[in-house]
Every structure is written in structure tokens, then in C-alpha cells.
Coordinates of C-alpha atoms and ligand atoms in Angstrom, one line a residue:
M1 CA 10.5 -93.3 -60.5
T2 CA 8.4 -93.4 -63.5
P3 CA 10.6 -93.8 -67.0
P4 CA 11.1 -90.4 -68.8
D5 CA 8.6 -89.3 -71.6
R6 CA 10.4 -89.8 -74.9
Y7 CA 10.8 -86.9 -77.5
A8 CA 13.1 -86.3 -80.6
V9 CA 13.8 -84.3 -83.6
I10 CA 13.5 -86.0 -86.9
G11 CA 15.4 -84.7 -90.0
N12 CA 17.8 -85.8 -92.7
P13 CA 20.7 -84.7 -92.0
I14 CA 20.2 -84.3 -88.2
T15 CA 23.7 -84.7 -86.7
H16 CA 24.1 -81.0 -86.1
S17 CA 20.7 -80.1 -84.7
K18 CA 20.9 -78.2 -81.5
S19 CA 17.4 -79.2 -80.4
P20 CA 18.5 -82.0 -78.0
E21 CA 20.8 -79.5 -76.1
I22 CA 18.0 -77.0 -76.0
H23 CA 15.4 -79.4 -74.7
A24 CA 17.8 -81.1 -72.2
R25 CA 18.5 -77.5 -70.6
F26 CA 14.4 -76.8 -70.7
A27 CA 13.9 -80.2 -68.9
A28 CA 16.5 -79.6 -66.5
Q29 CA 15.4 -76.2 -65.7
T30 CA 11.4 -77.1 -65.3
G31 CA 12.1 -80.5 -63.8
Q32 CA 10.5 -82.2 -66.4
N33 CA 11.0 -86.0 -66.6
L34 CA 12.0 -86.3 -70.4
T35 CA 14.6 -87.3 -72.8
Y36 CA 15.1 -85.9 -76.4
E37 CA 17.0 -87.5 -79.2
R38 CA 17.9 -87.1 -82.6
L39 CA 16.4 -89.3 -85.1
L40 CA 17.8 -89.8 -88.6
S41 CA 14.9 -90.5 -91.0
P42 CA 15.6 -92.2 -94.5
L43 CA 14.5 -89.6 -97.2
D44 CA 12.0 -92.2 -98.3
G45 CA 11.0 -93.2 -94.8
F46 CA 9.4 -90.5 -92.7
T47 CA 6.1 -92.0 -92.0
N48 CA 7.7 -95.4 -91.0
T49 CA 10.2 -93.6 -88.8
V50 CA 7.4 -91.4 -87.0
K51 CA 5.3 -94.8 -86.5
T52 CA 8.2 -96.7 -85.0
F53 CA 8.8 -93.9 -82.5
I54 CA 5.2 -93.8 -81.5
A55 CA 5.3 -97.6 -81.1
Q56 CA 8.4 -97.5 -78.9
G57 CA 6.4 -94.9 -76.6
G58 CA 7.5 -91.5 -78.3
K59 CA 5.2 -88.7 -76.9
G60 CA 6.1 -85.9 -79.5
A61 CA 8.6 -84.8 -82.0
N62 CA 10.1 -81.8 -83.9
V63 CA 10.3 -82.1 -87.5
T64 CA 13.2 -80.3 -89.6
V65 CA 14.3 -80.4 -93.0
P66 CA 13.1 -81.9 -95.5
F67 CA 10.0 -83.4 -93.6
K68 CA 7.9 -80.6 -92.7
L69 CA 5.4 -80.9 -95.5
E70 CA 5.1 -84.9 -94.8
A71 CA 4.5 -84.1 -91.3
F72 CA 1.8 -81.8 -92.2
E73 CA 0.2 -84.6 -94.2
M74 CA 0.7 -87.1 -91.6
A75 CA -1.0 -85.2 -88.8
T76 CA -4.5 -86.2 -87.9
T77 CA -5.3 -82.9 -86.2
L78 CA -3.8 -79.6 -87.2
T79 CA -3.6 -76.4 -85.2
D80 CA -4.8 -73.1 -87.1
R81 CA -1.2 -71.9 -87.0
A82 CA 0.1 -75.3 -88.7
R83 CA -2.6 -75.0 -91.4
I84 CA -2.0 -71.3 -92.1
A85 CA 1.8 -72.1 -92.4
G86 CA 1.3 -75.1 -94.6
A87 CA 3.8 -77.0 -92.6
V88 CA 4.4 -78.8 -89.3
N89 CA 7.7 -78.6 -87.1
T90 CA 6.2 -80.0 -83.9
L91 CA 4.0 -83.4 -83.5
R92 CA 2.3 -84.4 -80.3
F93 CA 1.2 -88.0 -80.1
D94 CA -2.1 -88.7 -77.9
G95 CA -3.4 -92.1 -78.3
N96 CA -4.2 -92.3 -82.1
T97 CA -4.3 -88.6 -82.6
I98 CA -1.1 -86.9 -84.3
L99 CA -1.4 -83.3 -83.6
G100 CA 0.5 -81.2 -86.1
D101 CA 1.5 -77.7 -84.9
N102 CA 4.0 -75.1 -86.1
T103 CA 5.8 -73.0 -83.6
D104 CA 8.5 -71.3 -86.0
G105 CA 6.6 -68.1 -86.8
L106 CA 6.0 -67.4 -83.0
G107 CA 9.4 -68.3 -82.4
L108 CA 10.9 -65.5 -84.9
V109 CA 8.3 -63.1 -83.3
N110 CA 9.3 -64.0 -79.8
D111 CA 12.9 -63.7 -80.3
I112 CA 12.7 -60.4 -82.1
V113 CA 10.0 -58.8 -79.3
Q114 CA 11.7 -60.3 -76.1
H115 CA 15.5 -60.8 -77.0
A116 CA 16.0 -58.0 -79.5
G117 CA 13.5 -56.0 -77.7
L118 CA 11.8 -54.5 -80.8
A119 CA 8.0 -54.0 -81.0
L120 CA 6.7 -55.0 -84.6
K121 CA 3.4 -53.0 -84.1
N122 CA 3.5 -50.1 -86.7
K123 CA 6.8 -51.1 -88.2
R124 CA 7.7 -51.5 -91.8
L125 CA 8.7 -55.1 -92.3
L126 CA 10.5 -56.8 -95.2
L127 CA 10.4 -60.6 -95.6
L128 CA 13.0 -61.8 -98.4
G129 CA 12.0 -65.3 -100.0
A130 CA 8.8 -67.1 -100.6
G131 CA 9.5 -70.5 -99.8
G132 CA 8.3 -72.7 -96.8
A133 CA 10.3 -70.8 -94.4
V134 CA 8.7 -67.4 -95.1
R135 CA 5.3 -68.9 -95.3
G136 CA 5.3 -70.2 -91.9
V137 CA 6.1 -66.7 -90.4
I138 CA 3.9 -64.6 -92.2
Q139 CA 0.6 -64.8 -90.2
P140 CA 2.5 -64.6 -86.8
L141 CA 4.1 -61.4 -88.2
L142 CA 0.9 -60.1 -89.4
D143 CA -0.8 -60.6 -86.0
Q144 CA 1.7 -58.0 -84.8
K145 CA 0.0 -55.4 -86.5
P146 CA 2.9 -53.8 -88.6
A147 CA 2.3 -50.9 -90.7
A148 CA 3.6 -52.8 -93.5
L149 CA 4.7 -56.3 -94.6
V150 CA 6.4 -56.4 -98.0
I151 CA 7.3 -60.1 -99.2
A152 CA 10.2 -59.8 -102.0
N153 CA 11.5 -62.7 -103.8
R154 CA 13.9 -63.4 -106.7
T155 CA 11.0 -65.0 -108.5
V156 CA 8.4 -62.3 -108.0
S157 CA 5.6 -64.5 -109.0
K158 CA 6.1 -66.7 -106.0
A159 CA 5.9 -63.9 -103.8
V160 CA 2.5 -63.0 -105.4
E161 CA 1.2 -66.5 -105.2
L162 CA 2.3 -66.5 -101.2
A163 CA 0.7 -63.1 -100.5
Q164 CA -2.8 -64.2 -102.2
I165 CA -3.0 -67.0 -99.2
F166 CA -3.0 -64.2 -96.7
S167 CA -4.7 -61.4 -98.6
V168 CA -7.9 -61.0 -96.7
A169 CA -9.3 -57.5 -96.1
S170 CA -7.8 -57.1 -93.0
N171 CA -4.2 -57.7 -94.5
D172 CA -4.1 -54.4 -96.4
S173 CA -0.8 -54.1 -94.9
L174 CA 0.8 -57.0 -97.0
S175 CA 2.2 -56.4 -100.5
T176 CA 4.8 -57.7 -102.6
S177 CA 7.8 -56.7 -104.7
A178 CA 10.9 -57.4 -106.8
F179 CA 14.3 -57.0 -105.1
H180 CA 15.3 -54.3 -107.8
D181 CA 12.2 -52.3 -107.0
L182 CA 13.1 -51.9 -103.3
R183 CA 14.2 -48.5 -102.7
T184 CA 13.3 -47.3 -99.2
P185 CA 14.6 -48.6 -95.6
F186 CA 12.6 -51.0 -93.7
D187 CA 12.7 -51.2 -90.0
I188 CA 13.4 -54.9 -90.0
I189 CA 14.6 -56.9 -92.8
I190 CA 14.2 -60.6 -92.5
N191 CA 16.1 -63.1 -94.6
G192 CA 14.2 -66.3 -95.3
T193 CA 15.8 -67.4 -98.3
S194 CA 17.7 -70.4 -98.6
A195 CA 20.5 -68.5 -100.3
G196 CA 22.8 -68.7 -97.1
L197 CA 23.1 -72.3 -97.3
T198 CA 25.4 -72.1 -100.5
D199 CA 27.1 -68.9 -98.7
E200 CA 25.2 -66.8 -101.1
M201 CA 22.9 -63.9 -100.3
P202 CA 19.8 -62.4 -102.0
N203 CA 20.5 -59.8 -104.3
V204 CA 19.0 -56.7 -102.6
P205 CA 19.6 -53.1 -103.1
S206 CA 21.5 -51.4 -99.9
A207 CA 18.8 -48.8 -99.7
I208 CA 16.6 -51.2 -97.8
F209 CA 18.9 -50.5 -94.8
S210 CA 19.3 -47.5 -92.6
K211 CA 21.1 -47.0 -89.4
R212 CA 17.8 -48.0 -87.4
S213 CA 16.9 -51.5 -89.2
L214 CA 17.5 -54.5 -88.0
A215 CA 18.6 -57.2 -90.5
Y216 CA 17.6 -60.5 -89.1
D217 CA 18.7 -63.9 -91.0
M218 CA 16.7 -66.9 -89.9
V219 CA 19.7 -69.2 -90.2
Y220 CA 22.7 -69.0 -87.8
G221 CA 26.4 -69.6 -87.4
K222 CA 29.5 -69.1 -85.5
Q223 CA 30.2 -65.8 -87.7
P224 CA 27.7 -63.4 -89.0
T225 CA 26.0 -64.9 -92.4
R226 CA 26.8 -62.8 -95.6
F227 CA 23.3 -61.2 -95.5
M228 CA 24.3 -59.8 -92.0
Q229 CA 27.9 -58.7 -93.0
F230 CA 26.1 -56.8 -95.9
A231 CA 23.7 -55.3 -93.7
L232 CA 26.3 -54.3 -91.2
S233 CA 28.4 -52.6 -93.9
H234 CA 25.6 -50.5 -94.6
G235 CA 25.1 -49.4 -91.1
A236 CA 22.1 -51.5 -89.9
Q237 CA 22.0 -53.8 -86.8
A238 CA 22.1 -57.5 -87.3
R239 CA 21.1 -60.6 -85.7
D240 CA 21.1 -64.3 -86.5
G241 CA 18.4 -67.0 -85.9
L242 CA 19.8 -68.7 -83.0
G243 CA 17.2 -67.0 -80.9
M244 CA 14.4 -67.9 -83.4
L245 CA 15.7 -71.7 -82.8
V246 CA 15.3 -71.5 -79.1
E247 CA 12.1 -69.8 -79.1
Q248 CA 10.4 -72.2 -81.5
A249 CA 11.6 -74.8 -79.2
A250 CA 10.3 -73.3 -76.2
E251 CA 7.0 -73.1 -77.7
S252 CA 7.1 -76.8 -78.7
F253 CA 7.9 -77.6 -75.3
F254 CA 4.7 -75.7 -73.9
V255 CA 2.8 -77.7 -76.6
W256 CA 4.0 -80.9 -75.0
R257 CA 4.4 -80.3 -71.4
G258 CA 2.0 -77.1 -70.6
V259 CA 5.3 -75.4 -69.1
R260 CA 7.0 -72.5 -70.3
P261 CA 10.9 -72.6 -69.9
E262 CA 12.9 -69.6 -69.5
T263 CA 14.9 -68.9 -72.8
A264 CA 17.4 -66.1 -72.2
S265 CA 19.8 -68.2 -70.3
V266 CA 19.4 -71.1 -72.8
L267 CA 20.0 -68.6 -75.8
A268 CA 23.4 -67.3 -73.8
A269 CA 24.5 -70.7 -73.1
L270 CA 23.8 -71.9 -76.9
R271 CA 25.8 -68.9 -78.0
E272 CA 28.8 -69.6 -76.2
S273 CA 29.0 -73.2 -77.3
L274 CA 28.9 -72.4 -81.0
Ligands
ATR1 P1 12.7 -73.0 -97.7 O1 11.6 -74.2 -97.4 O2 13.8 -73.3 -97.0 O3 12.0 -71.8 -97.6 P2 12.4 -73.4 -100.6 O4 10.9 -73.4 -100.6 O5 13.1 -74.1 -101.6 O6 13.1 -73.5 -99.2 O7 12.6 -71.6 -101.0 C1 13.9 -71.2 -101.2 C2 13.7 -69.7 -101.0 O8 15.0 -69.1 -101.2 C3 13.1 -69.1 -102.4 O9 12.4 -68.0 -102.4 C4 14.2 -69.0 -103.3 O10 14.0 -67.9 -104.3 P3 13.2 -68.3 -105.7 O11 11.8 -68.5 -105.5 O12 13.5 -67.3 -106.8 O13 14.1 -69.7 -106.4 C5 15.2 -68.3 -102.4 N1 16.5 -68.4 -102.8 C6 17.5 -69.4 -102.8 N2 18.6 -69.1 -103.2 C7 18.6 -67.6 -103.5 C8 19.7 -66.8 -103.9 N3 20.8 -67.1 -104.2 N4 19.2 -65.5 -104.0 C9 17.9 -65.2 -104.1 N5 16.9 -66.2 -103.4 C10 17.3 -67.2 -103.4

């Protein structure tokens, strides 16, 4: 039997990454002959880590914090969605070519549409934050043709700068706001700030939530995040980012193998194991 193809997730830290478990499930389900490991890269050694992995026969990798910009720089070819996102979470190695792709945004959209069962067309969407995580999801959200997409950030100037990257004539649904100027409910509110990492939450008014709103946190945990708890206490529905993680992985798997794994059962199993 031919030896399995090697894949990895590269980050620092990396111990808690769920990606190996997700890709092992995808491989078993689709009969793909591959291995998928965790690779801890030194903070100043990302390029070397990737080169060594390629030399050892690596076929592709996911890239996580804090290396998504370095992966973008290292890629010799970029997909359109990676170029627009300004960051790379998926690398594919073909001979001397390093393809850089970004599957995060589609992961978010697919989780909301397929698993939460909500169409985004004509909806009012609010994105909280203006860092790399938010930049990566703007275009895939706009592609769904929402009625409005508002980017709100603690530092408003950063939201304005970000919106300018996407503001072409066809995107007149895109606008920016300060947190305190948000006064009406949105259909979907997506927290893409890094506030949750320190158990904080963005200081947003409760007027953004209604009973029909979905509050979506891009991070996940065993318990609802503070942002989710705040939304729930104001009558909204809430969802964490575990489904986004599974869906971005599924899209990476497709980029590497040309096969689409089934994701609902993998998401359910992962939820069980949290
Ligand atoms: P990432 O790549 O994860 O998006 P980043 O580029 O450092 O990380 O961006 C972090 C984002 O979280 C920013 O939008 C930041 O707001 P500022 O631009 O005002 O700094 C936001 N953020 C972090 N902590 C926050 C907090 N406690 N409240 C509100 N926003 C916060």
C-alpha cells in the first residue's frame, strides 16, 4: 500500500488545535489515505518549519495564529479569496509551487447557512471587530448579498480603513459604525474581535439584539462565551464558532483532496468531546 500523504496544522501554540481530530474523521469517512499532525513552529521560524515539512514530503498545511500573514507572504500563488482576505489559512504544496488559500470566510458562511439554517440574502449583518479575523470573512459575507453589512470596531478608524478595501460600487451595502452609534437590531451579529481571549466582550449596546437575532461568536468553548451570554440575556439566539472551524477544515480538505466530506456528524462528535 502507498504511504499516506502528510498534512499538518502549523501554529504557536498548537497543543489545543482540534484540526487533527477533524481531518482524521474526514479521512476515515471519505477513505482518503492521509495523516494530519500538529506542528509547533518557533515564533521566528515559520518559513523554516514549512520548508522542512515540504522536504519531508508534506502535501499541505493549515496555518493558524500567529502565522496567517507569514503564510500569505510565503505563498508563490494566491487564490482570489486569499488575496482579498489578506491572509492564508491553507497551504498546498505542488512541486515548487506553494498555493495559499483562505477557507475561513466560507467556513463561517457555510456554518450559518447549512448548520444554523439561516440564509444571508437580504439580511442585516453586523460584524464586530476590524482585525485579521474580520477581514477574512467580509467578501464571503458580501457574496451572499445581504441588505446591509455594518463593520463596527472599538477603534472606528480601523473599521473605516477596512471597509475602504472592499468599497467598490457594487458594495453599497457596506458601512461602518462606532459601537455606541448602533441603535437598531440586526439579523446576525458576528463577534470577530479578540476580546473573548481575555474573557472580555466588545462594549456594544443591547439594542443590536432582538428575539429574531442570531449572535455568532467566531470563537468557541465548552460554555457559551461572554458575548453569547450577553446576547442570550437580551433574548437573541447564540452560536459559537465550532461549526466555522469544521467548515473551514472541510473546504481545506476539498482544496487538497478534491473530495467534500460530510460535516454535520463531525461537528456533532466534536461538540460532544468539548
Ligand atoms: P485578529 O487577527 O484576531 O482579528 P487583531 O488584528 O489584533 O486580531 O484584531 C483584534 C480585534 O479585536 C480588533 O478589532 C480590536 O479592536 P481595536 O481595533 O479597537 O483594538 C478588537 N478587540 C480586542 N479586544 C477588544 C475589547 N476588549 N473590546 C472590543 N474590541 C476588542
